[in-house]
Tab-separated table of C-alpha atoms in Angstrom:
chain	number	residue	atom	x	y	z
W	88	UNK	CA	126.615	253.643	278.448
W	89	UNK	CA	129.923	252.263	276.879
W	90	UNK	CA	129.334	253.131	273.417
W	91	UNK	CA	130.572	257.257	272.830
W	92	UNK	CA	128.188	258.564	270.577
W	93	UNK	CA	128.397	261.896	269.288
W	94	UNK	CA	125.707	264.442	271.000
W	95	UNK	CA	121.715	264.234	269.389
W	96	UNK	CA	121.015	267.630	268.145
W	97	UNK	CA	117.481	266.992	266.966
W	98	UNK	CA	115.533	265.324	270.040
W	99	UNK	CA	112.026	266.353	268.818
W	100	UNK	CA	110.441	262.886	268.763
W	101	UNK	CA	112.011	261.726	272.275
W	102	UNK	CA	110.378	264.716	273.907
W	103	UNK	CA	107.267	264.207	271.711
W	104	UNK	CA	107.038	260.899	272.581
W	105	UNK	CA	107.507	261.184	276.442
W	106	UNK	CA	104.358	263.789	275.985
W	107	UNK	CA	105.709	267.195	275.923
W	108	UNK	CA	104.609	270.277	274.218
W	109	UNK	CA	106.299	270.573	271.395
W	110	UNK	CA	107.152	273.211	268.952
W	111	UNK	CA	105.664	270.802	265.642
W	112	UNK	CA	105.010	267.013	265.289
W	113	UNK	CA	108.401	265.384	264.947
W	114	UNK	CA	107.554	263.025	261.300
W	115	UNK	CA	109.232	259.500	260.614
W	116	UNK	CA	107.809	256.883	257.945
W	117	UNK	CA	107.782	253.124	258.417
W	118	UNK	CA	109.938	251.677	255.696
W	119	UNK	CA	111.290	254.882	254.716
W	120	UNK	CA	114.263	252.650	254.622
W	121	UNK	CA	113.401	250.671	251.187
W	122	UNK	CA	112.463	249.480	247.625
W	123	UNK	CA	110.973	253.031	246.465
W	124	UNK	CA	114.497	254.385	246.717
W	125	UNK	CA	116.608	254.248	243.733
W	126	UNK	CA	119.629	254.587	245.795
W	127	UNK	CA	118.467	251.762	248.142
W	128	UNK	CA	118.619	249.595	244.574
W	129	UNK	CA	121.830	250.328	243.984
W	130	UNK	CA	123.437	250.146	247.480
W	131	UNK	CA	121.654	246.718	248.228
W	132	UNK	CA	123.065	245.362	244.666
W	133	UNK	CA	122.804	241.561	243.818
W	134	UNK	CA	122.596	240.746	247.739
W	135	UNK	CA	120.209	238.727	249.149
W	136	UNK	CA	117.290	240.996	251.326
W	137	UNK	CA	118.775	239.483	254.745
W	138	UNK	CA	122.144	239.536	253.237
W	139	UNK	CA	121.886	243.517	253.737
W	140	UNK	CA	120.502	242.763	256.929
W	141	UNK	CA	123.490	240.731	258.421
W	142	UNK	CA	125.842	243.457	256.937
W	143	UNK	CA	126.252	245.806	259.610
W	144	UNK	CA	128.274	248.514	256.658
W	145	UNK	CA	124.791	247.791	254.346
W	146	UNK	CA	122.007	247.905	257.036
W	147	UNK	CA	123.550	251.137	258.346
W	148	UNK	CA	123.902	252.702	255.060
W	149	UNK	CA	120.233	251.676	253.842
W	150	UNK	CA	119.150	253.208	257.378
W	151	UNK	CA	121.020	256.494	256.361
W	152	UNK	CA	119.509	257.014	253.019
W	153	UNK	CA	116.680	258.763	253.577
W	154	UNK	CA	117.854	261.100	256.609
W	155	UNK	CA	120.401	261.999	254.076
W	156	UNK	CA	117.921	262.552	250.849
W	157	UNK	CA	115.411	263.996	253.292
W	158	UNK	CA	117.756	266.177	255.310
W	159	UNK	CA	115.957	268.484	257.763
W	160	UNK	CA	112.241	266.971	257.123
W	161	UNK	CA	112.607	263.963	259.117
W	162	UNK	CA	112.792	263.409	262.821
W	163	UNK	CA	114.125	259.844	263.458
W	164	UNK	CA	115.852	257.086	261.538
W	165	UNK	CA	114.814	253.490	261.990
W	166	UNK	CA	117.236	250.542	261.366
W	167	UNK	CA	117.259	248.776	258.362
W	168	UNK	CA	116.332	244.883	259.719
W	169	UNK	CA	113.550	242.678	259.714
W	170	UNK	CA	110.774	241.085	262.063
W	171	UNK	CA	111.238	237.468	261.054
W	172	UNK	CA	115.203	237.714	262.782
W	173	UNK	CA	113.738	235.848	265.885
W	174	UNK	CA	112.280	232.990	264.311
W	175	UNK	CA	115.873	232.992	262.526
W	176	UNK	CA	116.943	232.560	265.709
W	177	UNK	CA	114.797	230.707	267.308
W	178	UNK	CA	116.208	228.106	264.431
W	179	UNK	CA	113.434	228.277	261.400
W	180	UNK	CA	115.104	229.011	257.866
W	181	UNK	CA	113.271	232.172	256.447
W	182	UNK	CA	113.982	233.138	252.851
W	183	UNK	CA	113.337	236.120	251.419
W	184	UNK	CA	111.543	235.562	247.827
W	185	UNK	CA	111.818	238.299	245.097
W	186	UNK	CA	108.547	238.935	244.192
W	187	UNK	CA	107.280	237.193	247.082
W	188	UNK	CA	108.164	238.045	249.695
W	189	UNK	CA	109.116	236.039	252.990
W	190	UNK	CA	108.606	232.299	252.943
W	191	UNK	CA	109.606	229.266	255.464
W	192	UNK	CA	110.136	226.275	253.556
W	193	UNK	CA	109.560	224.667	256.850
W	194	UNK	CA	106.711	225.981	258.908
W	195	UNK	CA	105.231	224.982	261.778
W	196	UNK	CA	102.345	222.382	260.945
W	197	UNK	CA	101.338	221.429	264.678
W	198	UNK	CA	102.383	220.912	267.854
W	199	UNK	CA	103.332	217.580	266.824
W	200	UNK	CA	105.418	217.980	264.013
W	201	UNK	CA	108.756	217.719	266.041
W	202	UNK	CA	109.889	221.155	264.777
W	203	UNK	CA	107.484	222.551	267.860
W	204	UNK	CA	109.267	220.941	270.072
W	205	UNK	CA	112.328	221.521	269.288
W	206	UNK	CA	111.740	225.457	268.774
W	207	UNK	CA	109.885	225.407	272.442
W	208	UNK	CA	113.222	223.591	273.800
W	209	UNK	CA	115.864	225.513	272.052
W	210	UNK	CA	117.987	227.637	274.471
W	211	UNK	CA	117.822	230.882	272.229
W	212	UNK	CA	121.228	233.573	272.678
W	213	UNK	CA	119.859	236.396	271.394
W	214	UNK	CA	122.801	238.166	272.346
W	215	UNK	CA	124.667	235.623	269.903
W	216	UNK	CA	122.398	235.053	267.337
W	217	UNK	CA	121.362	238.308	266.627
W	218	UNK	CA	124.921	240.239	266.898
W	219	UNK	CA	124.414	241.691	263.394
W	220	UNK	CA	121.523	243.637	264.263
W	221	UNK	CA	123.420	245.479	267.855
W	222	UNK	CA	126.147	246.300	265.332
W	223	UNK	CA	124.079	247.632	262.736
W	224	UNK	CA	122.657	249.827	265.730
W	225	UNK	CA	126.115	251.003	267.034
W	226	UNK	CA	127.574	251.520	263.564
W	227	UNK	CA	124.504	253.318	262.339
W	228	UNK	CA	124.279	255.439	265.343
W	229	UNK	CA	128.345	256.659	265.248
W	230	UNK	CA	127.055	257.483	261.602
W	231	UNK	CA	124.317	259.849	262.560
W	232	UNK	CA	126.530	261.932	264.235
W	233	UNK	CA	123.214	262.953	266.563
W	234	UNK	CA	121.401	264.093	263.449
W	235	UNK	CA	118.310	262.276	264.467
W	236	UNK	CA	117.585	259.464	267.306
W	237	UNK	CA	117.392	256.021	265.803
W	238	UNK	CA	114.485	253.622	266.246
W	239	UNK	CA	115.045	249.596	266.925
W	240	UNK	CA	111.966	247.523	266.725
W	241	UNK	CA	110.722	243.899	266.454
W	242	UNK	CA	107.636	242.155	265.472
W	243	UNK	CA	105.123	241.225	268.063
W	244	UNK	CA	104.188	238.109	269.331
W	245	UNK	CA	101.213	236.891	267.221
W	246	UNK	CA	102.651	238.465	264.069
W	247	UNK	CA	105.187	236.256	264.160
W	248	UNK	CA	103.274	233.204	265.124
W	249	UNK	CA	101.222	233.627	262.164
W	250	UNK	CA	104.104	233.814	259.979
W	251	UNK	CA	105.865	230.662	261.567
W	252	UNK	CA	102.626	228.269	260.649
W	253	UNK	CA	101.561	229.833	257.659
W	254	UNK	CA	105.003	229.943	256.090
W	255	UNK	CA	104.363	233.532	254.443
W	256	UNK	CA	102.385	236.137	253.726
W	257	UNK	CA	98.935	234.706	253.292
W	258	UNK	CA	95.116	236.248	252.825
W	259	UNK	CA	93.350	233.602	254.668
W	260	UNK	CA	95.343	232.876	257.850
W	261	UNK	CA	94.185	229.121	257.600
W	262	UNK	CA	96.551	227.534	259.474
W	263	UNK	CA	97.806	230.205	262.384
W	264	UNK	CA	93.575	230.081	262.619
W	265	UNK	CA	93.914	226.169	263.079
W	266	UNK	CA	96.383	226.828	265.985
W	267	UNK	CA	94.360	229.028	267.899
W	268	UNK	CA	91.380	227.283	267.718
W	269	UNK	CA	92.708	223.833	268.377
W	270	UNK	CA	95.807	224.037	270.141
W	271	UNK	CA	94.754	227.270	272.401
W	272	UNK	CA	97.673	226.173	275.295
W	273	UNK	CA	100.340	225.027	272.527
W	274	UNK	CA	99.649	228.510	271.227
W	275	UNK	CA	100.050	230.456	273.940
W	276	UNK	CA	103.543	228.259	275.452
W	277	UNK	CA	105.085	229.701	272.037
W	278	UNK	CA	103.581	232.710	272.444
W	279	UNK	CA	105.071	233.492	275.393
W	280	UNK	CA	108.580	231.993	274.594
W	281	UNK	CA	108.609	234.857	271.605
W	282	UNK	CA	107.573	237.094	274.289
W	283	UNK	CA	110.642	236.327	276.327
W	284	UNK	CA	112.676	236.975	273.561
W	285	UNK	CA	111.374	239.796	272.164
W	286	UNK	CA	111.910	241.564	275.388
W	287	UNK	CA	115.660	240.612	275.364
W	288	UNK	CA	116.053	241.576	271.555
W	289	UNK	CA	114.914	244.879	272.151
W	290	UNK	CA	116.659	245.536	275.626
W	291	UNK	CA	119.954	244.493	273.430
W	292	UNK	CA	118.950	246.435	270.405
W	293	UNK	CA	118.947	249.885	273.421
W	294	UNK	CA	122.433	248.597	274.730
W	295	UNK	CA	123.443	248.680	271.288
W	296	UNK	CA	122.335	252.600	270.495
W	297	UNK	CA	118.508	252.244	270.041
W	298	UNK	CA	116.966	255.452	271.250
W	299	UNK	CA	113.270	254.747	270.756
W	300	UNK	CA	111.498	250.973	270.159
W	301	UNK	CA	108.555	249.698	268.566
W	302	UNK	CA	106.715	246.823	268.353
W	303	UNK	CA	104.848	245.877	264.976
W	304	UNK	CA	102.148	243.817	265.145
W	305	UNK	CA	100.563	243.444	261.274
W	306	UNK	CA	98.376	240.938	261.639
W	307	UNK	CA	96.794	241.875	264.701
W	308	UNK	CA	93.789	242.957	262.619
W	309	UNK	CA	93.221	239.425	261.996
W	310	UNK	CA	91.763	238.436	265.283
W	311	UNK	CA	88.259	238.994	266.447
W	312	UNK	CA	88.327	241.536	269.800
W	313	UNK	CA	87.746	238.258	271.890
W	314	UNK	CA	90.805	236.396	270.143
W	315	UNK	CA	92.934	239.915	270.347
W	316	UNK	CA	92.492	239.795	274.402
W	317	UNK	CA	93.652	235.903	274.602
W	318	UNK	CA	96.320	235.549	271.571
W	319	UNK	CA	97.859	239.441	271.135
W	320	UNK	CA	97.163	241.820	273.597
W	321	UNK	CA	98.737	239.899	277.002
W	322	UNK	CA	102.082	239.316	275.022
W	323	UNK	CA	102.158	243.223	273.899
W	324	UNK	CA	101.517	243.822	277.469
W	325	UNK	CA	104.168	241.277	278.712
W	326	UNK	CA	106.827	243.515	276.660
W	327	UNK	CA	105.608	246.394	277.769
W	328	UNK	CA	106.120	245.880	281.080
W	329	UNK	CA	109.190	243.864	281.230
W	330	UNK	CA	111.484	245.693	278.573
W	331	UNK	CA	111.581	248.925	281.158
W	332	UNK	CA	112.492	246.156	283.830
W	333	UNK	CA	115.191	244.434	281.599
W	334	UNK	CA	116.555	247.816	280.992
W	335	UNK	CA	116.968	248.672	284.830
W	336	UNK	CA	118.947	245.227	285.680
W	337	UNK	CA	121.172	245.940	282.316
W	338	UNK	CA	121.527	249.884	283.870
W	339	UNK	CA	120.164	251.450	280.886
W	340	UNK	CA	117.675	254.045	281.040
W	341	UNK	CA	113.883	253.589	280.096
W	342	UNK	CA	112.882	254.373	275.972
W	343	UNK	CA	110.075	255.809	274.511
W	344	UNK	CA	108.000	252.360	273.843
W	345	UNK	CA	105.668	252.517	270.300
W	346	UNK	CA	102.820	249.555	269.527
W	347	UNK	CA	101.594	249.280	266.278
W	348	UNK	CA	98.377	246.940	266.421
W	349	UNK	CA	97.730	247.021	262.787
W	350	UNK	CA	93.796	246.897	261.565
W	351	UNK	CA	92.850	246.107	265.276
W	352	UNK	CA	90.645	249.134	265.216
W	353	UNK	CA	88.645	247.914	268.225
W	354	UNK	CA	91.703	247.634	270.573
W	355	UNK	CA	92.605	251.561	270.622
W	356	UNK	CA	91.201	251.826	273.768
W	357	UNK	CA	92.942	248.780	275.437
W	358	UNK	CA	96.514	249.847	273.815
W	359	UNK	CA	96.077	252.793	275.513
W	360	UNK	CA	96.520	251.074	278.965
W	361	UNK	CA	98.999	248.668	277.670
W	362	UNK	CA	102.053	250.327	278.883
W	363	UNK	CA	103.460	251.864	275.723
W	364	UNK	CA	104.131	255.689	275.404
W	365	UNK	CA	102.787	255.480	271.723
W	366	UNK	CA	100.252	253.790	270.251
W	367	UNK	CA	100.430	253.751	266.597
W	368	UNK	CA	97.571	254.200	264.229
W	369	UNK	CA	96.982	252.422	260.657
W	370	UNK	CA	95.012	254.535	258.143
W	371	UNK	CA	91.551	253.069	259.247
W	372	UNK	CA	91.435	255.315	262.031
W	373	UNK	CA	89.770	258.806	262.093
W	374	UNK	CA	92.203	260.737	263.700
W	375	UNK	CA	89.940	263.006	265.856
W	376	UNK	CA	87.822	259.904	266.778
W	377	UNK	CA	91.399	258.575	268.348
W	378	UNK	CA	91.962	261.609	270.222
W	379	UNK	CA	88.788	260.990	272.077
W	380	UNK	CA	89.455	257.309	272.862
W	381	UNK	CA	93.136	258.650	274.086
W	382	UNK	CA	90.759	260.940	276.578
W	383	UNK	CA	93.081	262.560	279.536
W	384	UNK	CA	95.873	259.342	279.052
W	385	UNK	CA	99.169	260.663	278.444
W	386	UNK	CA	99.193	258.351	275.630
W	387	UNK	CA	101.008	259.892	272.009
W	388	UNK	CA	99.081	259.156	268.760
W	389	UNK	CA	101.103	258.247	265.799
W	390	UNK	CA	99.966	257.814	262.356
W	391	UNK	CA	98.342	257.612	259.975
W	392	UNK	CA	97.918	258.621	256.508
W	393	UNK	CA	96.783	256.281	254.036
W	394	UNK	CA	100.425	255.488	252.471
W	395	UNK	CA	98.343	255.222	248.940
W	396	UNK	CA	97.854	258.737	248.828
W	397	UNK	CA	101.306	259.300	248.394
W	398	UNK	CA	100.169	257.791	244.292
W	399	UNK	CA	98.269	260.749	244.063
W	400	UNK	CA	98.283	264.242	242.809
W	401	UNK	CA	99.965	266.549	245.588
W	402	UNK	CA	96.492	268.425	246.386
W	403	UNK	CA	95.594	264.951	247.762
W	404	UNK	CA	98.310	265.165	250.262
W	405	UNK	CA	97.749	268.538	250.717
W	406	UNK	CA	94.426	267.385	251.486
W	407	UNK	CA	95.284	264.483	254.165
W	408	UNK	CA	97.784	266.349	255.924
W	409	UNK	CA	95.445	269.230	256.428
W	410	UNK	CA	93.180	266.133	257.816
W	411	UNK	CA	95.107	265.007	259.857
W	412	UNK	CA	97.070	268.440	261.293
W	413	UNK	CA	93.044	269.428	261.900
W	414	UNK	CA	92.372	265.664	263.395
W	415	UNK	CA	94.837	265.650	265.818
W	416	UNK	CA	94.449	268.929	266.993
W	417	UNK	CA	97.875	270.446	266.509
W	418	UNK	CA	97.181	273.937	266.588
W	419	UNK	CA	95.483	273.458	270.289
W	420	UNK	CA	97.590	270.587	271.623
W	421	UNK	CA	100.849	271.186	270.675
W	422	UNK	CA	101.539	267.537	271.609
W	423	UNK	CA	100.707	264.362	271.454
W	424	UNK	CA	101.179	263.600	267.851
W	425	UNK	CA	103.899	262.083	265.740
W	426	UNK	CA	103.424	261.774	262.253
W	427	UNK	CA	103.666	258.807	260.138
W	428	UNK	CA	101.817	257.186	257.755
W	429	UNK	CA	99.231	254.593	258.397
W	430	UNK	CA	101.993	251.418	257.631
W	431	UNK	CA	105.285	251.168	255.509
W	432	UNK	CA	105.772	253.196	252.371
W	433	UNK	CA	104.792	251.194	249.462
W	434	UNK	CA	107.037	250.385	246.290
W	435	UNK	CA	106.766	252.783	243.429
W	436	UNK	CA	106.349	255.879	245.207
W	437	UNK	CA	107.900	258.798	243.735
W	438	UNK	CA	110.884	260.199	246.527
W	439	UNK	CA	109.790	263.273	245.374
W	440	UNK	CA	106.180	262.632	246.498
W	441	UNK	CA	107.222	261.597	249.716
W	442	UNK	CA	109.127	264.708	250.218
W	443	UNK	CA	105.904	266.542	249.562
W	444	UNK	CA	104.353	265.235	252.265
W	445	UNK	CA	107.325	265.730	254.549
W	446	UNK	CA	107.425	269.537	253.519
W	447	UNK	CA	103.121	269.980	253.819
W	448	UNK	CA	103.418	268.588	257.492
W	449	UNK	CA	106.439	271.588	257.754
W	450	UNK	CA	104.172	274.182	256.357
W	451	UNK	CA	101.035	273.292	257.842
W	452	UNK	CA	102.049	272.861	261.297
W	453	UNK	CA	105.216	275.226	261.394
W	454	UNK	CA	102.567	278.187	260.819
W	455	UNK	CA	102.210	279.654	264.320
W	456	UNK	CA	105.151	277.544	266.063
């Protein structure tokens, strides 16, 4: 490795996430990096959302902020960047709307629009093109002095399809439905290209310091099972297995691998033989009923508590974490599990809150460590 960073003294989630006992569930939250910190606010100031990401000094010090207001309760760090960075670089303008969220001025209409073309032809460095995320890695990781591993991630394949046609967020998935139901082959050529790059994205992204990797797919709850096995599932497979491959030519070791197939209840049981170490689990799962469809797999659960409980009183937590520590079977497995919450922490969730949760999860697992 070139880069000389200082020794990890909290590996919990790597050894978690490889499958070993462990002495309690290591806990991380998606987006704990974000809006419901007032500190985040402040740090971020008048910039522009992927202003902060193209600032290695920002990103790293949004990563930071809550390892440092949360010190000792969490087990991981995750870098403060975006999904929509490849179609950035795979030459689509993406604007980040206040309010709004993201929005392409310029999506993709059909595969005869010109833009298709040219994004299918474009030679994509993105070594080049996305330098500000590797340093944000590096930088953030000399920061951590070893206080926790750091997590680098991208979005999957058909999540970022969808947003490339529909331009946005969007509740009814008109035209990314269009796409797959009448230009099946133009679909899957882009598919794949995204693929290609997501695998060299997050092989950089471990060059650059990332200890751990996931891949969030959002909208994969948007497909019927039958679409999930043509338009989602072979491209989360394609990463799987080539990232560990793309890590042996670039002599890097092998990373714990995470997939997130958000609302795809029904594909548990196939992202269990994908070839991730972790499949992650939204809040729509029952976590005991997960266990089962895990079976003998040396496959690590992660999830998944409905992020809107963190709105409510703290004997609701009390209450889901007690679910879940009883759903996963802590106090017979002993591994297996990494906690997180179902998705991303939502705005206007008190820190404090949060740091309930963090210290129930302590209590209620630390019990007969």
């Amino acid at each position: 490795m070139e880069h000389d960073f200082p020794p990890l003294q909290n590996d919990l989630i790597l050894r978690a996430a490889w499958g070993q006992t462990v002495e309690r569930p290591p806990i991380w939250v998606m987006r704990q990096a974000g809006r419901y910190l007032p500190e985040y606010h402040k740090a971020k100031g008048s910039r522009d959302f992927f202003e902060c990401c193209r600032d290695p000094e920002i990103a790293s010090t949004l990563t930071l902020q809550p390892i440092e207001r949360y010190a000792g309760l969490l087990d991981a760090s995750i870098i403060f960047s975006d999904i929509l960075v490849i179609p950035q670089a795979m030459g689509m303008v993406v604007e980040m709307v206040d309010k709004k969220g993201p929005h392409f001025p310029n999506p993709l209409r059909s595969p005869d629009d010109g833009q298709y073309a040219e994004v299918m032809e474009r030679k994509v460095e993105v070594a080049k093109e996305l330098d500000y995320v590797y340093k944000a890695i590096t930088l953030t990781r000399k920061k951590l002095q070893g206080r926790v591993p750091l997590f680098g991630f991208c979005g999957a394949p058909w999540t970022l399809l969808c947003y490339m046609v529909e331009g946005g967020g969007t509740k009814l998935f008109k035209e990314v439905k269009t796409w797959i139901y009448k230009y099946p082959e133009e679909t899957k050529a882009l598919l794949q290209k995204i693929s290609e790059l997501c695998v060299e994205y997050l092989a950089l992204q471990v060059k650059a310091g990332a200890q751990l990797i996931q891949v969030f797919d959002s909208w994969a709850g948007e497909l019927s099972p039958a679409s999930f096995k043509k338009f989602s599932q072979p491209y989360l497979e394609y990463i799987a297995k080539n990232l560990p491959l793309r890590l042996k030519e670039m002599g890097l070791e092998p990373v714990p691998m995470v997939v997130f197939p958000k609302g795809a209840w029904y594909a548990l049981d196939a992202a269990c033989d994908m070839g991730y170490n972790i499949v992650g689990l939204d809040w729509l799962h029952d976590p005991a009923e997960a266990v089962k469809t895990v079976g003998d797999r040396p496959i690590v659960l992660q999830g998944n508590a409905d992020p809107g409980v963190l709105y409510g009183s703290h004997a609701a937590i009390t209450e889901a974490v007690t679910g879940m520590v009883k759903g996963f079977d802590w106090a017979n497995r002993k591994k297996g599990w990494i906690v997180n919450l179902g998705h991303g922490i939502t705005p206007f969730v008190n820190p404090d809150d949060l740091k309930f949760f963090f210290e129930e999860i302590h209590r209620l697992t630390e019990i007969d460590a």
